[in-house]
mmCIF file of C-alpha atoms in Angstrom:
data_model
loop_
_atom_site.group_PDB
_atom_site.id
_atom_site.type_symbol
_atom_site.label_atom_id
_atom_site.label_comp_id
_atom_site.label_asym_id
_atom_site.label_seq_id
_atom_site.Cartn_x
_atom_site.Cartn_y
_atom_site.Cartn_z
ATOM 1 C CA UNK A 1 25.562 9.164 -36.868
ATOM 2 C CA UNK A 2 25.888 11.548 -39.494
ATOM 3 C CA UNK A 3 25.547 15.778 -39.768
ATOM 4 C CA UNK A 4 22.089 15.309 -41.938
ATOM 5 C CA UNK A 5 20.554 12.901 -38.992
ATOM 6 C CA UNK A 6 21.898 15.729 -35.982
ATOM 7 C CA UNK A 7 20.731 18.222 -38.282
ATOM 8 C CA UNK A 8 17.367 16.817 -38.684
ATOM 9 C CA UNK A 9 17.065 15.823 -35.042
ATOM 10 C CA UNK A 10 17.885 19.192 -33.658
ATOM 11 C CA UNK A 11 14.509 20.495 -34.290
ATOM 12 C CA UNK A 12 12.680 17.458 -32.898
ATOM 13 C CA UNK A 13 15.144 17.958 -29.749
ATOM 14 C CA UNK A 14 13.388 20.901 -28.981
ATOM 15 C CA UNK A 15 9.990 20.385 -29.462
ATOM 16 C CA UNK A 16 10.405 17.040 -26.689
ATOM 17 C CA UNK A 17 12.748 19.934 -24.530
ATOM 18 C CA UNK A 18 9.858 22.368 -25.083
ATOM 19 C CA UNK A 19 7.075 19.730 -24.118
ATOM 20 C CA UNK A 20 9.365 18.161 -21.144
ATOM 21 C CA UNK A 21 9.050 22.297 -20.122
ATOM 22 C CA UNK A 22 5.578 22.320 -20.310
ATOM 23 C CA UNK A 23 4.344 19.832 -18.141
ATOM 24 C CA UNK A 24 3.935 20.125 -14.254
ATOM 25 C CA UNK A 25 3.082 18.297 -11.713
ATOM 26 C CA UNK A 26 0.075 18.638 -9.467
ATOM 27 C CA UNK A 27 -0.705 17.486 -5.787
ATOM 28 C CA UNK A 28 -4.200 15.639 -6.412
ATOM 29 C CA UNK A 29 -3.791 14.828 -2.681
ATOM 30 C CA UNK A 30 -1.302 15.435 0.701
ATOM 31 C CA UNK A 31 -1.649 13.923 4.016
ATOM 32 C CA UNK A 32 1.369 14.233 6.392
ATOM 33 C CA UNK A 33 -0.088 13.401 9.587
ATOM 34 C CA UNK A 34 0.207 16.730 11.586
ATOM 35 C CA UNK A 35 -3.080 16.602 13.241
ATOM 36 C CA UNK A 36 -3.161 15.541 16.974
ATOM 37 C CA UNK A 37 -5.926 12.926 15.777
ATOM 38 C CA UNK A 38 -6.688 11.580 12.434
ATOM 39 C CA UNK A 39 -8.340 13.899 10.104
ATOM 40 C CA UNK A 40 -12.191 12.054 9.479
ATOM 41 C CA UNK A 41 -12.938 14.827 6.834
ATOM 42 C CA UNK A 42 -10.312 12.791 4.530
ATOM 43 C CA UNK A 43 -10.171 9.149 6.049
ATOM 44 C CA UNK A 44 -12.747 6.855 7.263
ATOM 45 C CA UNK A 45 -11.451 4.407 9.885
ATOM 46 C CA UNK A 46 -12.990 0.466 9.055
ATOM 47 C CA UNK A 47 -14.686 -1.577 11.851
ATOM 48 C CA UNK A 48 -14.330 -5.526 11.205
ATOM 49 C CA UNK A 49 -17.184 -6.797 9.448
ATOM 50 C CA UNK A 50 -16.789 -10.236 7.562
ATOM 51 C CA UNK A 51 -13.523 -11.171 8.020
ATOM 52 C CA UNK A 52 -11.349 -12.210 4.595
ATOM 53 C CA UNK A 53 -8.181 -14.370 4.360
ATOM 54 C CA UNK A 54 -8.539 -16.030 7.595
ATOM 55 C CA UNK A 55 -6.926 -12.942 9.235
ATOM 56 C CA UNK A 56 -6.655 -13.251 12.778
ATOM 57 C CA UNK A 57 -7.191 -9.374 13.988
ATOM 58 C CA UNK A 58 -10.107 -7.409 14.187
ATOM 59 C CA UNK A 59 -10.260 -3.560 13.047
ATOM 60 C CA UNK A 60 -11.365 -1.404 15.481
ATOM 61 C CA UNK A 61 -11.772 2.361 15.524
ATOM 62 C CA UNK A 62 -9.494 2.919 18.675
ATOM 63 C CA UNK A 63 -7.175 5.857 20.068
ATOM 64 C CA UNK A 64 -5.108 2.414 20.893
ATOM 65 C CA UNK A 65 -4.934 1.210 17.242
ATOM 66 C CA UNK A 66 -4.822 4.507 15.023
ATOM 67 C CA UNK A 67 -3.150 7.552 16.797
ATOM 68 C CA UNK A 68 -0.743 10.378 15.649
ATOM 69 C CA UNK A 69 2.744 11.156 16.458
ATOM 70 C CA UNK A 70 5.125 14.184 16.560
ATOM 71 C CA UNK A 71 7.394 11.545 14.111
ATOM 72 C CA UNK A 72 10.498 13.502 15.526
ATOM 73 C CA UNK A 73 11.663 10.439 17.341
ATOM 74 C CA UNK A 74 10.952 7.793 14.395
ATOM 75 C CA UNK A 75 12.177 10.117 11.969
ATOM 76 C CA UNK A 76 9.178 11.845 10.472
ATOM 77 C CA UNK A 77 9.382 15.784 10.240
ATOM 78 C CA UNK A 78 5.837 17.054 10.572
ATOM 79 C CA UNK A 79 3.934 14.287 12.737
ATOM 80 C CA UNK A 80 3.095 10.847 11.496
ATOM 81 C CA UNK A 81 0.327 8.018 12.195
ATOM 82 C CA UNK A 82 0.616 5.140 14.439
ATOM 83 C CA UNK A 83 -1.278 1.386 13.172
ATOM 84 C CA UNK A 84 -0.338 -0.717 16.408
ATOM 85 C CA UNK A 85 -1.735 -4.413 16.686
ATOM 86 C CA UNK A 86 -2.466 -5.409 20.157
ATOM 87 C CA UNK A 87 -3.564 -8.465 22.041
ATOM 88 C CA UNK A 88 -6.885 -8.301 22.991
ATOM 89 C CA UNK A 89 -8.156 -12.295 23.642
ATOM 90 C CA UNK A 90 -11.648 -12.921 23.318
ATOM 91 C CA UNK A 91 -12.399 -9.396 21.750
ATOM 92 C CA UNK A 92 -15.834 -10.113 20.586
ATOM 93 C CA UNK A 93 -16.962 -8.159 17.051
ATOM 94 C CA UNK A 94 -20.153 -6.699 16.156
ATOM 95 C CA UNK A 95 -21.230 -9.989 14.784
ATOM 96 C CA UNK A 96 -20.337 -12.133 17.590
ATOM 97 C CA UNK A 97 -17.102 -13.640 15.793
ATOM 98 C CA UNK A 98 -14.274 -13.437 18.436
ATOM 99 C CA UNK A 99 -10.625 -12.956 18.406
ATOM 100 C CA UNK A 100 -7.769 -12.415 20.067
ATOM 101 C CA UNK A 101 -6.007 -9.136 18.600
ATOM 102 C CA UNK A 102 -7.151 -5.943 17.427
ATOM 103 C CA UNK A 103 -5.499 -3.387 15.057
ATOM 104 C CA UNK A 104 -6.676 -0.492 12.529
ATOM 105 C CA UNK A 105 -7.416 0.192 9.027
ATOM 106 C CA UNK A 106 -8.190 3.682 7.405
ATOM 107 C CA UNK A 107 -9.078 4.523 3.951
ATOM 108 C CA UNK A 108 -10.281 7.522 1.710
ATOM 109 C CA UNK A 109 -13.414 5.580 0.130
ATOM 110 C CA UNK A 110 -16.107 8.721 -1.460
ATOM 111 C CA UNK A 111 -13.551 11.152 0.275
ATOM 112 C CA UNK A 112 -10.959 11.211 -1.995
ATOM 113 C CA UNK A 113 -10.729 8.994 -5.224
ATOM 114 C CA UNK A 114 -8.753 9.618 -8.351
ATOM 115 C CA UNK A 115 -7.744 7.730 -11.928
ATOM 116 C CA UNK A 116 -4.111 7.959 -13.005
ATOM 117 C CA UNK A 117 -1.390 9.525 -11.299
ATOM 118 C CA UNK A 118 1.391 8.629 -8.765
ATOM 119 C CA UNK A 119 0.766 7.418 -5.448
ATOM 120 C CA UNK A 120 3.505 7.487 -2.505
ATOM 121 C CA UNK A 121 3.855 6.953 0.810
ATOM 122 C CA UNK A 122 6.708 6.784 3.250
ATOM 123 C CA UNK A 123 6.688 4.442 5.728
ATOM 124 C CA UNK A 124 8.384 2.002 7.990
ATOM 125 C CA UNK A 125 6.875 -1.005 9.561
ATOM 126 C CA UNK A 126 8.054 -3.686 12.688
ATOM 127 C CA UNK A 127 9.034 -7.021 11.121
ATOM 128 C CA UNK A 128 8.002 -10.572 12.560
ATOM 129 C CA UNK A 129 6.302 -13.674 10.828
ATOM 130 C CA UNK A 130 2.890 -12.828 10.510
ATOM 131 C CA UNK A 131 2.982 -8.839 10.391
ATOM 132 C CA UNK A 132 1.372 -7.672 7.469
ATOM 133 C CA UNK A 133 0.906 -4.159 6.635
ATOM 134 C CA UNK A 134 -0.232 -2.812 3.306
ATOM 135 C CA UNK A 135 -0.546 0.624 1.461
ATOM 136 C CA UNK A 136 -2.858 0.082 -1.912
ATOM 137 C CA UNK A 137 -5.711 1.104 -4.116
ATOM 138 C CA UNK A 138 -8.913 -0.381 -4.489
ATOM 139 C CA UNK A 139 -11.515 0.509 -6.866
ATOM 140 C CA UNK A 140 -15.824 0.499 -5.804
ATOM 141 C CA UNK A 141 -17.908 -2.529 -6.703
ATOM 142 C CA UNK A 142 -17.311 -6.007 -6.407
ATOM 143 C CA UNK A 143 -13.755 -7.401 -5.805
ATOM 144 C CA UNK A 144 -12.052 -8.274 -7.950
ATOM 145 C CA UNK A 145 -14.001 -7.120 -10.683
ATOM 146 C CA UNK A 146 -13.437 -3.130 -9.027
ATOM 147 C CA UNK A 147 -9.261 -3.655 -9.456
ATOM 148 C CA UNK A 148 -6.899 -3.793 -6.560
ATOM 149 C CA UNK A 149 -3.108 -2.124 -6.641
ATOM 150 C CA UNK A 150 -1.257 -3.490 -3.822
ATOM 151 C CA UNK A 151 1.525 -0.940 -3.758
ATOM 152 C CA UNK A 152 3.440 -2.709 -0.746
ATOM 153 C CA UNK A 153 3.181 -5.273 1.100
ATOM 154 C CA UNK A 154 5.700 -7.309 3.728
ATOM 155 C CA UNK A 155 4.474 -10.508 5.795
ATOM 156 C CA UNK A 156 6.751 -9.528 7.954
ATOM 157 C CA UNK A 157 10.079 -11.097 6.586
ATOM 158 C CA UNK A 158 12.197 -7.540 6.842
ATOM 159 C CA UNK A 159 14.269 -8.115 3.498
ATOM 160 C CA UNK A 160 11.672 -7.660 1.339
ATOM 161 C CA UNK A 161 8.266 -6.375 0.132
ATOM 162 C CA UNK A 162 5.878 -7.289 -2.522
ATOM 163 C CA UNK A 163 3.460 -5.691 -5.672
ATOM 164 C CA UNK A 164 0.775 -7.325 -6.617
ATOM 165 C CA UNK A 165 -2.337 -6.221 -9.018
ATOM 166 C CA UNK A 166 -5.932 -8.356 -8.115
ATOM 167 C CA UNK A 167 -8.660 -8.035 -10.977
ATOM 168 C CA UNK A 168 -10.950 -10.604 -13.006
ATOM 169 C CA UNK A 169 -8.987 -13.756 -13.837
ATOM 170 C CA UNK A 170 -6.299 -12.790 -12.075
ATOM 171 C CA UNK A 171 -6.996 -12.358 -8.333
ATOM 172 C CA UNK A 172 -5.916 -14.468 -4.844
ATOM 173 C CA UNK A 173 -2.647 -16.122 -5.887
ATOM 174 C CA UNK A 174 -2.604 -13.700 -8.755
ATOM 175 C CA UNK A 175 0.422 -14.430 -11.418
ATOM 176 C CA UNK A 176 0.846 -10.424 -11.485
ATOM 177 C CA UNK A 177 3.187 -9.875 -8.540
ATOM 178 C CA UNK A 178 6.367 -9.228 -7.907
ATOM 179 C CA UNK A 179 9.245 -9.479 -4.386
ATOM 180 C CA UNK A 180 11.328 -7.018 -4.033
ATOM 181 C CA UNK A 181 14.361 -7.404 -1.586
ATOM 182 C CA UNK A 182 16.433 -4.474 -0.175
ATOM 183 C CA UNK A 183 20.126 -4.733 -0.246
ATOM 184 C CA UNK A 184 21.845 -6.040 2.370
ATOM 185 C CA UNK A 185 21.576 -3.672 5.684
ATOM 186 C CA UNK A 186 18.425 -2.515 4.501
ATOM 187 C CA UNK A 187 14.950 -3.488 5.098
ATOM 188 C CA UNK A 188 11.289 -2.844 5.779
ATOM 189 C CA UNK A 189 11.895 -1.687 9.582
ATOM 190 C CA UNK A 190 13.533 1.690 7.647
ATOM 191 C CA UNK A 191 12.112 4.478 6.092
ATOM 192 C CA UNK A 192 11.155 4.337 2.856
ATOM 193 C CA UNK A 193 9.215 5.598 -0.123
ATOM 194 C CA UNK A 194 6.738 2.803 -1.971
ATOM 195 C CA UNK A 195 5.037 4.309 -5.296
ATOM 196 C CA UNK A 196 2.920 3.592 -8.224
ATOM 197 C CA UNK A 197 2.687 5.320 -11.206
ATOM 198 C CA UNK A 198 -0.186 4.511 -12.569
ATOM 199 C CA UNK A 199 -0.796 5.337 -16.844
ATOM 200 C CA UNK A 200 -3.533 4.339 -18.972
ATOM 201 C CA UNK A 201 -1.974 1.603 -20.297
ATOM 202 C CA UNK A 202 0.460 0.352 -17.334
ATOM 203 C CA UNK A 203 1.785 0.248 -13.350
ATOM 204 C CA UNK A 204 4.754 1.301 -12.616
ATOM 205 C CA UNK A 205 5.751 0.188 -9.213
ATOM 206 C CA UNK A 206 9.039 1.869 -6.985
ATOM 207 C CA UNK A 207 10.721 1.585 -3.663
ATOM 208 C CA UNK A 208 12.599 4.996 -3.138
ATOM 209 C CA UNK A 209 12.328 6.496 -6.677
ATOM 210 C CA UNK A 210 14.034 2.956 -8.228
ATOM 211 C CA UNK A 211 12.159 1.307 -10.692
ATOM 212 C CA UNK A 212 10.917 -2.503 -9.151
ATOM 213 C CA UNK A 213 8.127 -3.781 -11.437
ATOM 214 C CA UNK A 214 6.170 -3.024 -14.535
ATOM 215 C CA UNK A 215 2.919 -4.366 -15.779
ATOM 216 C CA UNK A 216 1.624 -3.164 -19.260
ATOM 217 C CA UNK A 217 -2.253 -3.258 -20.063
ATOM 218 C CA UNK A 218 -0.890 -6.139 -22.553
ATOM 219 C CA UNK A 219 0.307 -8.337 -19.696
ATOM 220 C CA UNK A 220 -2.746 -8.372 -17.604
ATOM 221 C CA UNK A 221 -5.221 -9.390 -20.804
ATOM 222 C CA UNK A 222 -3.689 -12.713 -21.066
ATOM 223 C CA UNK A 223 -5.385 -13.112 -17.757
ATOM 224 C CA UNK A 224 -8.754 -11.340 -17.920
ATOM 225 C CA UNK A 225 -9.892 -7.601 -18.148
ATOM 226 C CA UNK A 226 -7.853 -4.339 -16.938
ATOM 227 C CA UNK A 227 -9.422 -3.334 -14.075
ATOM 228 C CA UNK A 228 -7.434 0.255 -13.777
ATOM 229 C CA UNK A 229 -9.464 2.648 -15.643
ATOM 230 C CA UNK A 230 -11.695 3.590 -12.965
ATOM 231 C CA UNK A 231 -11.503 5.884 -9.638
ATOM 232 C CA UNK A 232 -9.549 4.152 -6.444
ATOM 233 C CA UNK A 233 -9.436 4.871 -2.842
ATOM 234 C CA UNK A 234 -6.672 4.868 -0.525
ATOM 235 C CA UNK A 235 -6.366 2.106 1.906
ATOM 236 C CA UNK A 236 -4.064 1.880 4.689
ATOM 237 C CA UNK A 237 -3.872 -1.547 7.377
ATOM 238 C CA UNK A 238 -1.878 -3.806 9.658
ATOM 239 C CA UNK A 239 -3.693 -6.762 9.251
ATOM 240 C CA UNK A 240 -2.280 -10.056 11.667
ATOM 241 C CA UNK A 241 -1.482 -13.462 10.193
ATOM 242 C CA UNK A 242 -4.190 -15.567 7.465
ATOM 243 C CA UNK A 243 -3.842 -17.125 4.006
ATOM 244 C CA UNK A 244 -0.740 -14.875 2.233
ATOM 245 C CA UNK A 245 1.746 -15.019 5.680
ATOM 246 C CA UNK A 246 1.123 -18.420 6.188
ATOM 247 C CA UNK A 247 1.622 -19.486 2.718
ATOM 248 C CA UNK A 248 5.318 -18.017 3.042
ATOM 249 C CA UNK A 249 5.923 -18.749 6.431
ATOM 250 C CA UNK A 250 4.156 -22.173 6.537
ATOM 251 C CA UNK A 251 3.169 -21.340 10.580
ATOM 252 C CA UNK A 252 -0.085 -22.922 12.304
ATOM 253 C CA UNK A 253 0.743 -22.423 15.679
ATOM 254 C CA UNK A 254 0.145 -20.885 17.719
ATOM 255 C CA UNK A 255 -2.227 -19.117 14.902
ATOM 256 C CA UNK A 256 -2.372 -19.786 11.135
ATOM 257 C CA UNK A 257 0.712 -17.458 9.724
ATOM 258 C CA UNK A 258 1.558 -15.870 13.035
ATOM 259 C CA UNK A 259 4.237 -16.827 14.783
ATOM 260 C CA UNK A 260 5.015 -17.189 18.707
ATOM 261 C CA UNK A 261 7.948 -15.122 18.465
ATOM 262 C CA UNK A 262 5.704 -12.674 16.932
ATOM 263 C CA UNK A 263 2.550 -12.793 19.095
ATOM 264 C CA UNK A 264 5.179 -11.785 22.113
ATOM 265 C CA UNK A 265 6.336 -8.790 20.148
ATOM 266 C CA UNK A 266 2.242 -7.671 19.674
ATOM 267 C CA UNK A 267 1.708 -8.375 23.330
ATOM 268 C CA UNK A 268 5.325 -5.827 23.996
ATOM 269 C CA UNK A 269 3.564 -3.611 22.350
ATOM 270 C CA UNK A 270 6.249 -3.607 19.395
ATOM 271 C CA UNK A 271 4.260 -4.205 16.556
ATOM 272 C CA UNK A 272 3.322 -1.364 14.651
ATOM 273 C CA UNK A 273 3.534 0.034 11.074
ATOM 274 C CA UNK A 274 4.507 4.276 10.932
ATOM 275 C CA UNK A 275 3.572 6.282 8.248
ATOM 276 C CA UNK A 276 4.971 9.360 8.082
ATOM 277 C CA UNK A 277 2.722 10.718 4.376
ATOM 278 C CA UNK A 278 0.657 9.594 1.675
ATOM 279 C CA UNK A 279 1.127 11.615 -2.005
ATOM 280 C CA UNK A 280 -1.264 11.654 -4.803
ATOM 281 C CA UNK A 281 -0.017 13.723 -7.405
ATOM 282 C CA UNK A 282 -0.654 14.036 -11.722
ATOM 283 C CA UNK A 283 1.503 15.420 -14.185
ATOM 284 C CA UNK A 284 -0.291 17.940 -16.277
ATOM 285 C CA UNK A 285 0.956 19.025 -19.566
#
């Protein structure tokens, strides 16, 4: 590199110095959990209505499936909430469909919706064939038309999670997803940070500030439209067992992706998915 390039990049330098100065960050939205019950001014908890995926729990708004911590003992500083799957057999739904577990799902649908930004949360979950927790965005109107940003989710295989993005042409089995496995003596039964950063023109997905997956505007068009210029929710759940666990784990019985081994640990009482905070923030220049 010569003296005329450095001299002619020096001023350049500063203006990108200058602008790097100039932005900041704002908290669009901050929910750690610190409330002896869930706050209903931010979330709204979901009641099982048709069920999707052949799933084999039903969402009920329970002190027994959603409650609050102190998060001392699991780690969490300021309080954290609980999702806990139980074993409830013949638990009969509002329209008449019965099963045999229960277990909770919150979300922030018309309370708190954004466009662009990072999302975070930190959370650790109970492992077991069949488990499967999720943290991701979803946008209003029919799926998958609305767009769907599955931030994390496990199946309950500990040494790794999954990203996925669900839109037109590209939804279900979608071809935009990604596994991500931990290094060894890690996995999803530890804390951890799962993120998007979500731009105009691309996702950019993390587990604890590291860089896992990418998908550019460009990528998803060879499949159909980009769903991700419009507001999305938050969605939180511990759903039990259906089509995506039981296409890895290949188990029938004693339920379709949920194993026996695992059903014990639900009717322990072991099965439950902590989350110690949920960040929404946007970097403002």
């Amino acid at each position: 590199m010569n003296l005329k390039y450095l001299l002619l990049s020096a001023p350049l330098l500063l203006a990108l110095q200058a602008f790097a100065q100039n932005k900041t960050t704002d908290t669009v939205f901050f929910e750690d959990f610190n409330k002896p019950t869930l706050n209903r001014s931010r979330w709204n908890v979901e009641v099982t209505g048709n069920t999707v995926n052949d799933e084999q729990q039903a969402y009920v708004d329970s002190a027994a499936t959603i409650y609050m911590i102190d998060g001392k003992a699991e780690g969490a500083e300021h309080g954290a909430l609980v999702l806990k799957a139980l074993y409830k057999p013949g638990f009969t739904s509002k329209e008449q469909r019965k099963y045999d577990f229960i277990s909770g799902r919150i979300n922030t649908r018309a309370k708190m919706e954004f466009t662009y930004g990072t999302a975070s949360c930190r959370m650790k979950m109970a492992a077991g064939a069949g488990l499967w927790p999720a943290f991701w965005l979803l946008g209003n109107g029919k799926w998958p038309n609305c767009g769907e940003i599955d931030v994390m989710e496990t199946v309950g295989d500990s040494s790794w999670v999954s990203h996925a993005l669900h839109g037109p042409g590209y939804f279900g089995d979608t071809p935009l997803a990604k596994r991500v496995f931990f290094p060894a003596g890690i996995d999803v039964t530890q804390w951890h940070v799962y993120s998007v950063d979500w731009l105009p023109e691309s996702l950019v997905f993390k587990v604890d500030g590291k860089i896992t997956y990418t998908v550019t505007k460009a990528m998803v068009e060879k499949y159909g439209r980009w769903a991700f210029d419009n507001k999305k929710f938050i969605i939180l759940n511990f759903a039990l067992g259906g089509g995506y666990p039981g296409g890895v784990n290949k188990v029938t019985k004693p339920y379709h992706g949920l194993s026996e081994n695992t059903v014990n640990k639900i009717k322990a009482g072991d099965a439950k998915t902590i989350v110690d905070w949920v960040l929404i923030t946007k970097t403002v220049i």
